[in-house]
Short mmCIF file of C-alpha atoms and ligand atoms in Angstrom, two decimals:
data_model
loop_
_atom_site.label_atom_id
_atom_site.label_comp_id
_atom_site.label_asym_id
_atom_site.label_seq_id
_atom_site.Cartn_x
_atom_site.Cartn_y
_atom_site.Cartn_z
CA MET A 1 105.44 122.56 111.42
CA GLY A 2 102.27 120.97 113.23
CA SER A 3 102.25 118.54 116.57
CA GLY A 4 105.45 116.54 114.64
CA VAL A 5 105.70 112.42 114.44
CA PRO A 6 103.78 110.91 116.72
CA PRO A 7 105.30 107.90 118.27
CA LEU A 8 104.70 104.25 116.97
CA ASP A 9 102.68 102.13 119.87
CA ASP A 10 105.37 99.36 118.53
CA LYS A 11 108.46 100.41 117.73
CA SER A 12 110.23 97.58 116.72
CA LEU A 13 108.40 98.56 113.52
CA LEU A 14 110.93 100.93 112.71
CA LYS A 15 113.56 99.04 111.27
CA SER A 16 117.06 100.35 110.06
CA LYS A 17 118.42 97.68 108.16
CA ALA A 18 117.60 95.31 104.96
CA TYR A 19 115.83 91.64 105.81
CA VAL A 20 117.80 89.02 103.92
CA ASN A 21 117.27 85.30 104.54
CA GLY A 22 115.65 86.43 107.71
CA GLN A 23 118.17 88.47 108.98
CA TRP A 24 117.99 91.82 109.60
CA VAL A 25 121.41 93.20 107.45
CA ASP A 26 123.61 96.13 106.54
CA ALA A 27 125.35 96.27 102.91
CA LYS A 28 128.75 94.65 103.10
CA SER A 29 130.24 97.97 102.07
CA GLY A 30 128.68 99.71 105.24
CA LYS A 31 127.65 101.84 103.26
CA THR A 32 123.70 103.79 104.23
CA PHE A 33 121.48 106.27 102.71
CA GLU A 34 119.70 108.64 103.92
CA VAL A 35 115.73 108.73 104.08
CA HIS A 36 113.93 112.70 104.76
CA ASP A 37 110.71 113.49 105.67
CA PRO A 38 109.02 115.11 102.19
CA ALA A 39 107.38 117.36 104.31
CA THR A 40 109.98 119.13 106.86
CA HIS A 41 112.72 117.46 104.71
CA LYS A 42 113.51 115.90 108.66
CA LEU A 43 115.84 113.00 109.27
CA ILE A 44 113.78 110.62 109.18
CA GLY A 45 116.69 107.84 109.48
CA THR A 46 119.22 105.49 107.44
CA MET A 47 119.02 102.46 104.93
CA PRO A 48 122.26 100.04 103.85
CA GLU A 49 122.69 100.86 100.34
CA PHE A 50 123.07 97.57 98.85
CA ASP A 51 125.36 96.57 96.11
CA SER A 52 125.06 94.36 92.97
CA ALA A 53 127.31 91.89 96.18
CA ASP A 54 124.59 92.17 98.48
CA THR A 55 121.38 91.80 95.82
CA GLU A 56 123.35 88.85 94.50
CA ALA A 57 123.20 87.14 98.47
CA ALA A 58 119.48 87.94 98.36
CA ILE A 59 119.04 86.39 95.54
CA SER A 60 120.57 83.41 96.80
CA ALA A 61 118.88 83.48 100.08
CA ALA A 62 115.34 83.20 97.89
CA ALA A 63 116.73 80.67 96.33
CA ALA A 64 117.95 78.38 99.34
CA ALA A 65 114.01 78.99 100.63
CA LEU A 66 112.58 78.14 97.32
CA PRO A 67 112.33 74.35 97.35
CA SER A 68 110.74 73.41 101.03
CA PHE A 69 108.69 76.70 100.13
CA ARG A 70 107.47 75.50 96.64
CA LYS A 71 106.26 72.02 98.34
CA THR A 72 104.12 73.83 101.11
CA THR A 73 100.71 73.23 100.36
CA GLY A 74 98.30 76.01 99.07
CA ARG A 75 96.30 76.28 102.40
CA GLU A 76 99.61 76.08 104.48
CA ARG A 77 100.84 79.02 102.68
CA SER A 78 96.74 80.59 102.81
CA ARG A 79 97.38 80.22 106.43
CA MET A 80 100.53 82.48 106.07
CA LEU A 81 98.94 85.26 103.90
CA ARG A 82 96.43 85.45 105.94
CA LYS A 83 97.97 86.09 109.04
CA TRP A 84 100.27 88.54 107.80
CA TYR A 85 96.87 90.51 106.77
CA GLN A 86 95.99 90.58 110.18
CA LEU A 87 98.95 91.42 111.09
CA MET A 88 99.21 94.58 109.10
CA MET A 89 95.68 95.04 110.33
CA ASP A 90 96.38 94.79 113.58
CA ASN A 91 98.90 97.51 113.66
CA GLN A 92 97.42 99.54 111.04
CA GLU A 93 97.98 102.38 112.65
CA ASP A 94 101.88 102.47 113.09
CA LEU A 95 102.34 101.20 109.27
CA ALA A 96 100.10 104.31 108.19
CA LYS A 97 102.19 106.51 111.05
CA LEU A 98 105.47 105.18 108.66
CA ILE A 99 103.39 105.51 105.33
CA THR A 100 102.67 109.88 106.22
CA TRP A 101 105.67 109.84 107.41
CA GLU A 102 108.49 108.90 104.34
CA ASN A 103 105.63 109.98 101.88
CA GLY A 104 103.96 112.44 103.20
CA LYS A 105 99.91 111.45 102.18
CA PRO A 106 97.14 112.39 104.85
CA MET A 107 97.04 110.35 107.73
CA ALA A 108 93.86 109.23 106.53
CA ASP A 109 94.63 108.12 103.43
CA ALA A 110 97.94 106.36 105.06
CA ARG A 111 95.28 104.39 106.77
CA GLY A 112 93.10 103.47 103.77
CA GLU A 113 96.32 102.66 101.64
CA VAL A 114 97.46 99.97 104.74
CA ALA A 115 93.98 97.99 104.37
CA TYR A 116 94.14 98.20 100.35
CA ALA A 117 97.62 96.85 100.64
CA ALA A 118 96.53 94.04 102.87
CA GLY A 119 93.10 93.14 101.03
CA PHE A 120 95.98 92.18 98.76
CA PHE A 121 97.23 89.44 101.30
CA GLU A 122 93.98 88.96 102.20
CA TRP A 123 92.76 88.02 98.51
CA PHE A 124 95.72 85.87 97.60
CA SER A 125 95.29 83.90 100.71
CA GLU A 126 92.29 82.78 99.28
CA GLU A 127 93.27 82.39 95.60
CA ALA A 128 96.82 80.42 97.41
CA PRO A 129 94.82 76.75 97.80
CA ARG A 130 92.71 77.06 94.34
CA LEU A 131 95.30 76.70 91.96
CA TYR A 132 93.61 74.33 89.59
CA GLY A 133 95.03 72.70 86.62
CA ASP A 134 92.94 71.78 83.74
CA THR A 135 92.45 68.07 82.41
CA ILE A 136 92.47 67.78 78.66
CA PRO A 137 91.01 65.47 76.01
CA ALA A 138 93.39 64.11 74.03
CA SER A 139 93.52 63.73 70.20
CA VAL A 140 95.58 60.70 70.33
CA ALA A 141 93.69 57.89 71.92
CA GLY A 142 95.44 56.00 74.81
CA ASN A 143 96.50 59.39 76.20
CA ARG A 144 95.23 61.51 79.03
CA VAL A 145 96.59 64.81 79.11
CA PHE A 146 96.69 67.39 82.34
CA THR A 147 97.93 70.78 83.34
CA VAL A 148 99.48 71.72 86.55
CA LYS A 149 100.28 75.53 87.60
CA GLU A 150 103.54 75.95 88.71
CA PRO A 151 105.36 78.43 90.38
CA VAL A 152 107.96 80.58 88.44
CA GLY A 153 110.43 80.13 91.15
CA VAL A 154 112.40 83.27 92.75
CA CYS A 155 111.26 86.69 91.65
CA GLY A 156 112.77 90.54 91.62
CA LEU A 157 109.69 92.97 92.53
CA ILE A 158 111.04 96.74 92.81
CA THR A 159 108.20 99.28 93.40
CA PRO A 160 108.01 102.72 93.90
CA TRP A 161 107.24 104.99 96.76
CA ASN A 162 103.91 106.65 96.17
CA PHE A 163 101.77 103.46 98.10
CA PRO A 164 105.17 102.45 100.06
CA ALA A 165 102.91 99.32 101.09
CA ALA A 166 100.41 98.66 98.63
CA MET A 167 102.95 98.14 95.23
CA ILE A 168 105.05 95.68 97.59
CA THR A 169 101.67 93.79 98.45
CA ARG A 170 100.18 93.45 95.59
CA LYS A 171 103.11 91.59 94.47
CA ILE A 172 104.24 89.55 97.40
CA GLY A 173 100.71 88.72 97.28
CA PRO A 174 100.33 86.35 94.24
CA ALA A 175 104.01 85.49 94.71
CA LEU A 176 103.80 83.51 97.95
CA ALA A 177 100.71 82.47 96.93
CA ALA A 178 101.71 80.40 93.89
CA GLY A 179 104.48 78.80 96.11
CA CYS A 180 107.51 81.45 94.46
CA THR A 181 110.09 83.05 97.08
CA VAL A 182 111.11 87.08 96.93
CA VAL A 183 113.86 89.56 96.20
CA ALA A 184 111.99 92.89 96.79
CA LYS A 185 113.70 95.32 96.34
CA SER A 186 111.97 98.95 98.30
CA PRO A 187 111.59 102.26 97.43
CA GLY A 188 114.51 104.39 98.10
CA GLU A 189 112.56 107.18 99.25
CA THR A 190 109.62 105.73 101.10
CA PRO A 191 112.17 102.14 102.51
CA PHE A 192 110.79 102.10 106.11
CA THR A 193 107.04 100.97 105.12
CA ALA A 194 108.19 97.82 103.57
CA ALA A 195 111.17 96.70 106.26
CA ALA A 196 107.70 97.04 108.77
CA LEU A 197 106.43 94.94 106.69
CA ALA A 198 108.96 92.49 106.82
CA GLU A 199 108.72 92.19 110.66
CA LEU A 200 105.55 91.64 110.26
CA ALA A 201 106.35 88.64 107.55
CA GLU A 202 108.66 87.28 110.33
CA ARG A 203 105.72 87.40 112.90
CA ALA A 204 103.41 85.51 110.86
CA GLY A 205 105.79 82.63 110.54
CA ILE A 206 106.64 82.98 107.14
CA PRO A 207 109.79 80.64 106.28
CA LYS A 208 113.24 82.30 106.18
CA GLY A 209 114.63 83.44 103.41
CA VAL A 210 111.09 83.72 101.46
CA VAL A 211 110.38 87.10 101.80
CA ASN A 212 113.93 89.40 101.85
CA ILE A 213 113.70 93.29 101.26
CA ILE A 214 116.78 95.12 100.10
CA THR A 215 117.23 98.46 100.00
CA ALA A 216 119.21 101.38 98.19
CA LEU A 217 118.49 104.86 96.59
CA GLU A 218 121.82 105.35 94.11
CA ASN A 219 123.15 102.15 93.90
CA THR A 220 119.19 101.54 92.52
CA PRO A 221 120.00 100.92 89.08
CA GLN A 222 122.53 98.72 89.51
CA VAL A 223 120.43 96.50 92.22
CA GLY A 224 118.15 96.58 89.75
CA GLU A 225 120.28 95.37 86.57
CA THR A 226 121.69 92.30 88.68
CA ILE A 227 117.82 91.09 89.50
CA CYS A 228 117.04 91.35 85.65
CA GLU A 229 120.20 89.96 84.46
CA SER A 230 120.15 87.32 87.08
CA ASP A 231 119.47 83.83 85.84
CA THR A 232 118.41 82.27 89.56
CA VAL A 233 115.33 85.24 89.23
CA ARG A 234 112.40 83.67 86.39
CA LYS A 235 110.23 86.60 86.88
CA VAL A 236 110.45 90.41 86.90
CA SER A 237 107.36 92.43 88.62
CA PHE A 238 108.33 95.95 87.86
CA THR A 239 106.18 99.27 88.86
CA GLY A 240 106.94 103.11 87.75
CA SER A 241 107.91 104.85 84.88
CA THR A 242 107.75 103.50 81.24
CA ARG A 243 110.86 105.09 80.87
CA VAL A 244 112.61 102.16 83.46
CA GLY A 245 110.47 100.01 82.46
CA LYS A 246 111.57 99.59 79.22
CA LEU A 247 115.38 99.43 81.14
CA LEU A 248 114.31 96.56 83.21
CA MET A 249 112.98 94.73 80.13
CA LYS A 250 116.16 95.21 77.63
CA GLN A 251 118.44 93.76 80.84
CA SER A 252 116.14 90.82 81.63
CA SER A 253 116.40 89.77 77.41
CA SER A 254 119.50 87.20 77.35
CA THR A 255 117.74 85.36 80.92
CA MET A 256 114.03 85.17 78.90
CA LYS A 257 112.53 85.62 82.61
CA LYS A 258 108.57 86.41 82.76
CA LEU A 259 108.03 90.10 83.74
CA SER A 260 105.53 92.07 84.10
CA PHE A 261 105.08 96.30 84.15
CA GLU A 262 102.61 97.88 85.49
CA LEU A 263 103.76 101.77 84.22
CA GLY A 264 103.06 104.82 84.01
CA GLY A 265 99.59 106.94 82.55
CA ASN A 266 98.05 109.73 81.29
CA ALA A 267 94.38 109.01 82.04
CA PRO A 268 91.51 110.73 80.61
CA PHE A 269 88.53 111.86 82.49
CA ILE A 270 85.38 112.58 79.93
CA VAL A 271 82.68 114.60 82.02
CA PHE A 272 79.55 114.84 78.64
CA ASP A 273 77.03 116.86 79.20
CA ASP A 274 74.28 114.42 79.96
CA ALA A 275 76.52 113.49 83.38
CA ASP A 276 75.40 114.14 86.58
CA LEU A 277 76.98 116.63 87.40
CA GLU A 278 77.53 116.73 90.85
CA SER A 279 79.15 113.01 91.33
CA ALA A 280 80.98 113.94 88.15
CA VAL A 281 82.62 116.62 89.94
CA ALA A 282 83.38 114.51 93.19
CA GLY A 283 84.61 111.68 91.15
CA ALA A 284 87.26 114.00 89.18
CA ILE A 285 88.03 115.46 92.95
CA ALA A 286 88.68 111.96 93.76
CA CYS A 287 90.29 110.78 90.91
CA LYS A 288 92.21 113.89 90.08
CA PHE A 289 93.38 115.00 93.76
CA ARG A 290 94.32 111.05 95.56
CA SER A 291 97.98 111.37 96.56
CA SER A 292 98.27 114.78 94.84
CA GLY A 293 97.52 113.41 92.03
CA GLN A 294 100.71 111.21 92.52
CA THR A 295 98.83 107.88 91.47
CA CYS A 296 99.63 106.34 88.12
CA VAL A 297 95.56 105.90 87.86
CA CYS A 298 94.90 109.47 88.34
CA ALA A 299 92.49 111.79 86.19
CA ASN A 300 95.46 114.05 83.90
CA ARG A 301 93.35 115.00 80.79
CA ILE A 302 89.94 115.95 82.34
CA TYR A 303 87.54 116.62 79.20
CA VAL A 304 84.42 118.61 79.70
CA GLN A 305 81.76 118.28 76.99
CA LYS A 306 81.46 122.14 75.66
CA GLY A 307 77.46 122.60 77.27
CA ILE A 308 78.12 121.34 80.35
CA TYR A 309 81.74 122.83 80.94
CA GLU A 310 81.45 126.40 82.66
CA GLU A 311 79.11 124.80 85.51
CA PHE A 312 81.71 121.98 86.35
CA ALA A 313 84.75 124.51 86.10
CA ARG A 314 82.70 126.55 88.81
CA ALA A 315 81.63 123.34 90.61
CA PHE A 316 85.25 121.51 90.59
CA THR A 317 86.85 124.82 91.79
CA GLU A 318 84.71 125.18 94.37
CA LYS A 319 85.56 121.52 95.47
CA VAL A 320 89.10 122.79 95.26
CA LYS A 321 89.05 125.64 97.36
CA GLY A 322 88.08 123.90 100.36
CA PHE A 323 90.79 121.51 100.36
CA LYS A 324 93.73 121.66 103.27
CA VAL A 325 96.95 121.45 102.72
CA GLY A 326 99.50 120.38 105.13
CA TYR A 327 101.21 117.79 107.40
CA GLY A 328 99.93 114.69 106.83
CA TYR A 329 99.87 114.54 111.16
CA ASP A 330 97.66 117.42 111.65
CA GLU A 331 93.94 117.46 112.06
CA GLY A 332 91.45 117.65 109.00
CA ILE A 333 94.21 117.94 106.47
CA THR A 334 93.49 116.45 103.05
CA HIS A 335 96.59 116.76 100.98
CA GLY A 336 100.32 116.74 101.88
CA PRO A 337 103.33 117.51 100.47
CA LEU A 338 104.69 116.30 97.06
CA ILE A 339 107.42 113.69 96.97
CA HIS A 340 110.63 115.71 96.18
CA GLU A 341 111.79 118.71 94.44
CA ALA A 342 111.49 116.08 90.65
CA ALA A 343 108.16 116.85 91.57
CA ILE A 344 107.19 120.03 92.09
CA LYS A 345 109.74 120.92 89.49
CA LYS A 346 107.79 119.42 86.73
CA VAL A 347 104.67 120.44 88.64
CA GLU A 348 105.28 123.69 87.79
CA SER A 349 106.56 123.68 84.37
CA HIS A 350 103.25 122.08 83.19
CA VAL A 351 101.25 124.84 85.20
CA LYS A 352 103.71 127.74 83.34
CA ASP A 353 103.19 125.64 79.66
CA ALA A 354 100.06 125.85 79.97
CA GLU A 355 99.77 129.42 81.08
CA SER A 356 101.84 129.96 78.14
CA HIS A 357 99.75 128.56 75.78
CA GLY A 358 96.54 130.99 76.89
CA GLY A 359 94.93 128.16 79.78
CA LYS A 360 93.75 130.22 82.42
CA VAL A 361 94.72 129.53 85.60
CA LEU A 362 91.56 129.30 87.93
CA ILE A 363 92.58 128.29 91.30
CA GLY A 364 96.52 127.47 92.53
CA GLY A 365 99.17 127.07 90.35
CA GLN A 366 101.87 128.10 93.30
CA LYS A 367 103.93 126.61 95.57
CA LEU A 368 103.50 126.84 99.07
CA PRO A 369 107.02 127.96 100.44
CA ASP A 370 105.29 129.05 103.66
CA LEU A 371 104.54 125.50 104.06
CA GLY A 372 107.63 123.78 102.69
CA SER A 373 109.88 123.63 99.77
CA ASN A 374 107.89 120.07 98.67
CA PHE A 375 103.56 121.86 98.47
CA PHE A 376 102.07 123.15 95.96
CA GLN A 377 98.59 124.80 95.27
CA PRO A 378 95.60 122.00 94.46
CA THR A 379 95.81 123.91 90.69
CA VAL A 380 92.89 124.37 87.78
CA ILE A 381 93.24 125.66 85.09
CA ARG A 382 90.76 125.77 82.28
CA ASP A 383 90.76 126.84 78.39
CA MET A 384 93.69 123.43 77.99
CA THR A 385 94.46 122.45 74.57
CA SER A 386 96.36 118.99 72.70
CA ASP A 387 99.72 121.07 72.32
CA MET A 388 100.00 121.70 76.02
CA ALA A 389 102.62 119.06 78.37
CA LEU A 390 99.79 118.70 80.50
CA ALA A 391 97.74 116.79 77.61
CA LYS A 392 101.42 114.71 76.65
CA GLU A 393 102.88 113.66 79.85
CA GLU A 394 101.32 112.78 83.03
CA THR A 395 101.74 115.21 86.03
CA PHE A 396 101.85 113.51 88.47
CA GLY A 397 100.97 116.16 91.19
CA PRO A 398 98.20 118.12 91.75
CA VAL A 399 97.11 120.44 88.77
CA ALA A 400 93.93 119.29 87.04
CA GLY A 401 93.55 120.48 83.57
CA LEU A 402 89.96 120.83 81.93
CA PHE A 403 89.56 120.48 78.29
CA PRO A 404 86.20 121.40 76.47
CA PHE A 405 85.33 119.41 73.22
CA ASP A 406 82.45 118.86 70.80
CA THR A 407 81.44 115.59 70.25
CA GLU A 408 81.92 111.97 71.55
CA ALA A 409 84.01 111.03 68.70
CA ASP A 410 86.27 114.15 69.17
CA VAL A 411 86.54 113.21 72.85
CA VAL A 412 87.31 109.84 71.93
CA LYS A 413 90.32 110.86 68.91
CA MET A 414 91.43 113.14 71.97
CA ALA A 415 92.22 110.09 75.21
CA ASN A 416 93.60 108.05 72.74
CA ALA A 417 95.58 110.48 71.54
CA SER A 418 98.98 108.84 73.61
CA GLU A 419 101.21 106.20 73.59
CA VAL A 420 100.33 104.96 76.71
CA GLY A 421 96.51 103.51 78.31
CA LEU A 422 96.54 102.53 81.84
CA ALA A 423 93.12 104.42 83.05
CA GLY A 424 90.38 106.35 81.64
CA TYR A 425 87.52 107.37 83.32
CA PHE A 426 83.69 108.74 81.95
CA PHE A 427 80.53 110.22 83.52
CA SER A 428 77.62 109.84 81.06
CA LYS A 429 73.75 108.49 82.27
CA ASP A 430 73.67 107.31 78.55
CA LEU A 431 73.71 103.36 78.50
CA GLN A 432 74.44 103.09 74.76
CA ARG A 433 77.53 105.34 74.90
CA VAL A 434 78.41 103.79 78.12
CA TYR A 435 79.55 100.70 75.82
CA ARG A 436 80.50 103.14 72.66
CA VAL A 437 82.48 104.66 74.83
CA ALA A 438 84.16 102.10 77.07
CA GLU A 439 84.76 100.06 74.32
CA ALA A 440 86.32 102.61 72.44
CA LEU A 441 89.01 103.74 75.09
CA GLU A 442 92.34 102.41 74.72
CA VAL A 443 93.07 101.61 78.42
CA GLY A 444 93.48 98.73 80.46
CA MET A 445 91.14 100.27 83.33
CA ILE A 446 87.51 102.28 83.01
CA GLY A 447 85.62 103.94 85.64
CA VAL A 448 82.45 104.88 84.59
CA ASN A 449 80.53 107.15 87.20
CA THR A 450 83.13 106.70 89.49
CA GLY A 451 86.48 108.05 89.48
CA LEU A 452 87.72 105.21 92.26
CA ILE A 453 88.28 101.86 90.57
CA SER A 454 91.38 100.26 92.61
CA ASP A 455 90.42 96.79 93.96
CA ALA A 456 92.40 93.92 95.41
CA GLY A 457 89.47 92.19 93.59
CA SER A 458 90.49 94.23 90.25
CA PRO A 459 93.00 93.45 87.24
CA PHE A 460 94.77 96.48 87.73
CA GLY A 461 96.86 97.02 84.41
CA GLY A 462 97.57 99.35 80.46
CA VAL A 463 98.10 98.80 77.43
CA LYS A 464 100.43 100.40 75.02
CA HIS A 465 103.60 101.78 76.69
CA SER A 466 101.69 101.37 80.12
CA GLY A 467 103.14 97.98 80.70
CA LEU A 468 102.49 94.22 80.49
CA GLY A 469 100.62 91.90 82.84
CA ARG A 470 97.60 92.25 85.56
CA GLU A 471 98.25 92.96 88.76
CA GLY A 472 95.58 92.03 91.94
CA SER A 473 91.95 89.88 91.18
CA LYS A 474 92.05 86.04 90.14
CA TYR A 475 94.47 86.82 86.87
CA GLY A 476 97.14 88.28 89.69
CA ILE A 477 98.24 85.02 90.34
CA ASP A 478 99.04 83.88 86.85
CA GLU A 479 101.77 86.33 86.72
CA TYR A 480 103.49 83.93 89.04
CA ILE A 481 103.25 80.79 87.61
CA ASN A 482 103.97 78.41 84.75
CA ILE A 483 101.80 75.32 83.22
CA LYS A 484 103.16 72.43 83.21
CA THR A 485 101.28 69.88 80.75
CA VAL A 486 101.25 66.31 81.33
CA THR A 487 100.84 63.77 78.16
CA LEU A 488 100.10 60.15 79.55
CA GLY A 489 100.75 57.66 76.72
CA GLY A 490 99.64 54.25 76.80
CA ILE A 491 96.62 53.62 79.01
CA GLY A 492 95.07 51.69 76.58
CA PRO A 493 91.79 49.30 77.09
CA LEU A 494 90.94 47.67 80.39
CA GLN A 495 93.12 44.63 81.07
CA GLY A 496 91.36 41.46 79.90
CA SER A 497 88.89 42.92 77.54
N1 LIG B 501 101.22 101.15 86.94
C1 LIG B 501 101.19 101.56 87.62
O1 LIG B 501 100.41 101.04 88.99
C2 LIG B 501 101.91 102.23 88.40
C3 LIG B 501 102.07 102.44 90.07
C4 LIG B 501 102.72 103.67 90.38
C5 LIG B 501 103.49 104.74 89.85
N2 LIG B 501 103.69 104.15 88.68
C6 LIG B 501 104.47 105.65 87.77
O2 LIG B 501 105.62 105.73 88.07
C7 LIG B 501 105.88 106.92 87.54
C8 LIG B 501 106.18 107.25 89.39
O3 LIG B 501 107.27 107.19 89.85
P1 LIG B 501 108.76 107.74 89.91
O4 LIG B 501 109.01 108.39 88.60
O5 LIG B 501 109.76 107.45 91.00
O6 LIG B 501 109.33 106.07 88.39
P2 LIG B 501 110.39 105.88 88.39
O7 LIG B 501 110.43 105.01 87.42
O8 LIG B 501 111.33 106.61 87.69
O9 LIG B 501 110.74 104.97 89.53
C9 LIG B 501 110.19 104.18 90.51
C10 LIG B 501 111.14 103.32 91.10
O10 LIG B 501 112.05 102.35 90.02
C11 LIG B 501 113.27 101.79 90.83
N3 LIG B 501 113.84 102.73 89.64
C12 LIG B 501 114.24 103.79 89.13
N4 LIG B 501 115.25 103.37 88.57
C13 LIG B 501 115.28 101.93 88.27
C14 LIG B 501 116.69 101.35 87.63
N5 LIG B 501 117.42 102.65 86.58
N6 LIG B 501 116.55 100.34 87.67
C15 LIG B 501 115.97 99.34 88.70
N7 LIG B 501 114.56 100.37 89.37
C16 LIG B 501 115.30 101.71 89.27
C17 LIG B 501 112.75 102.93 92.13
O11 LIG B 501 112.94 101.12 93.10
C18 LIG B 501 111.83 104.22 92.26
O12 LIG B 501 111.24 103.99 93.29
C19 LIG B 501 105.03 107.47 87.21
O13 LIG B 501 104.66 107.06 85.78
C20 LIG B 501 104.11 106.47 87.34
O14 LIG B 501 102.55 106.49 86.85
C21 LIG B 501 102.50 103.12 87.87
O1 LIG B 502 100.05 104.27 91.52
C1 LIG B 502 99.42 103.60 91.31
C2 LIG B 502 98.72 102.04 91.43
C3 LIG B 502 97.48 103.12 92.18
C4 LIG B 502 96.24 102.21 92.81
O2 LIG B 502 96.96 100.64 93.16
O3 LIG B 502 95.25 102.78 92.83
#
């Protein structure tokens, strides 16, 4: 297939060990797991299979590094993050090659991910020196009240494979800005990008023990449990499915730690009759097929008002015809493989289920065995209805289901008929409608007349079963701080008065 894996300019970015206390380490058991290119199934390499004891050692390293790191000034931490940002951008091409290799997304998308990921270090380098407390008018005469913001302590971070760089930097950036130390469990499917980030952390001068990147595949549940049940870990931040998020929340309950969860979505994407057709089609294409549909904010249910439905379906399908699916390193490829067989099975099952309930496939609908077993045709299905599996669960793949609707009230009801609420989108030129619908949708983020909403400066997070807390933005750092209130009594009048 294609031209093969391009060599890294800087070969020292390819690591096959975990990074603990500033050292590259194996699992104490000596066990490793294999990582394969999702496009070709060829072996990329192996990584240490950490267990509970290895995880404890990483937690201890983060705890030992905390007392001195929390004393650094915001300005000092800012410089470290800024340097890390710059090193990521200087090595953008190599990091992108690693992302494409282990995740499968095309190089153009991978380069975009590196810039997006580095943006969180840049953003939080700017937040680090601005951790202001408050002065509060006291209710008791002679008292003075003020607050200080303190790092929560050691943080356990667990992230998924769909953005091998960005999901980790979105957590490490604010954690370090706040003065916390971290143990980050990289995704078992895509650990090499995270390891390269650790190498760059070292070059950026981040002190040993502040950033620990641990690895596991099969042992992931015991690693997760060790992090959640540790009393030393004062904060857990997880990105992944709602199912695993709920499990980690339960496991964390006995140690009463601070939690944030970025979980699953099932984004409604609504096109009203009054929308600009061309931009609605472009927005839906970008939103639905980004990373072959494997993002938590991808459109999952595309609702199109009946007056514009036929025209939209035609124009949307026409655009999908222009996609070029293949190996992420090859020239002109717009969409890569899915991550693994389970993802292919889910996509297939949603297509079959839609067809068996009366949905009509306009394009795609099949696997692409000539390319490899993880490839699936970008698919458009019309005449979707609410009783289909795709309406109820996130597909996390390249299948666009077009649902017709009559009125604004009908579509808002359908859009909100989901237990999750991460992102939602709609296209309309009617200003009053923009306010009404934005206020009515039960989601944490809304794109109006755009299908792309992610940015380091914008709060990212959901409502309902999509999770707790916000990442990125001026709010992201709040997840990593405790507010301490200081009440100073007995001030009294001026002496001698
Ligand atoms: N809201 C967000 O920001 C966001 C971002 C990316 C993905 N997601 C969600 O993630 C899901 C897709 O990823 P997935 O199916 O691989 O999710 P998943 O929850 O099965 O796995 C995600 C990651 O969690 C870890 N993990 C898995 N089981 C674990 C356990 N028992 N204990 C501790 N850690 C565990 C692994 O590192 C894995 O890479 C989708 O639902 C998607 O919406 C959400
Ligand atoms: O998949 C979830 C994260 C996607 C994003 O940050 O845009």
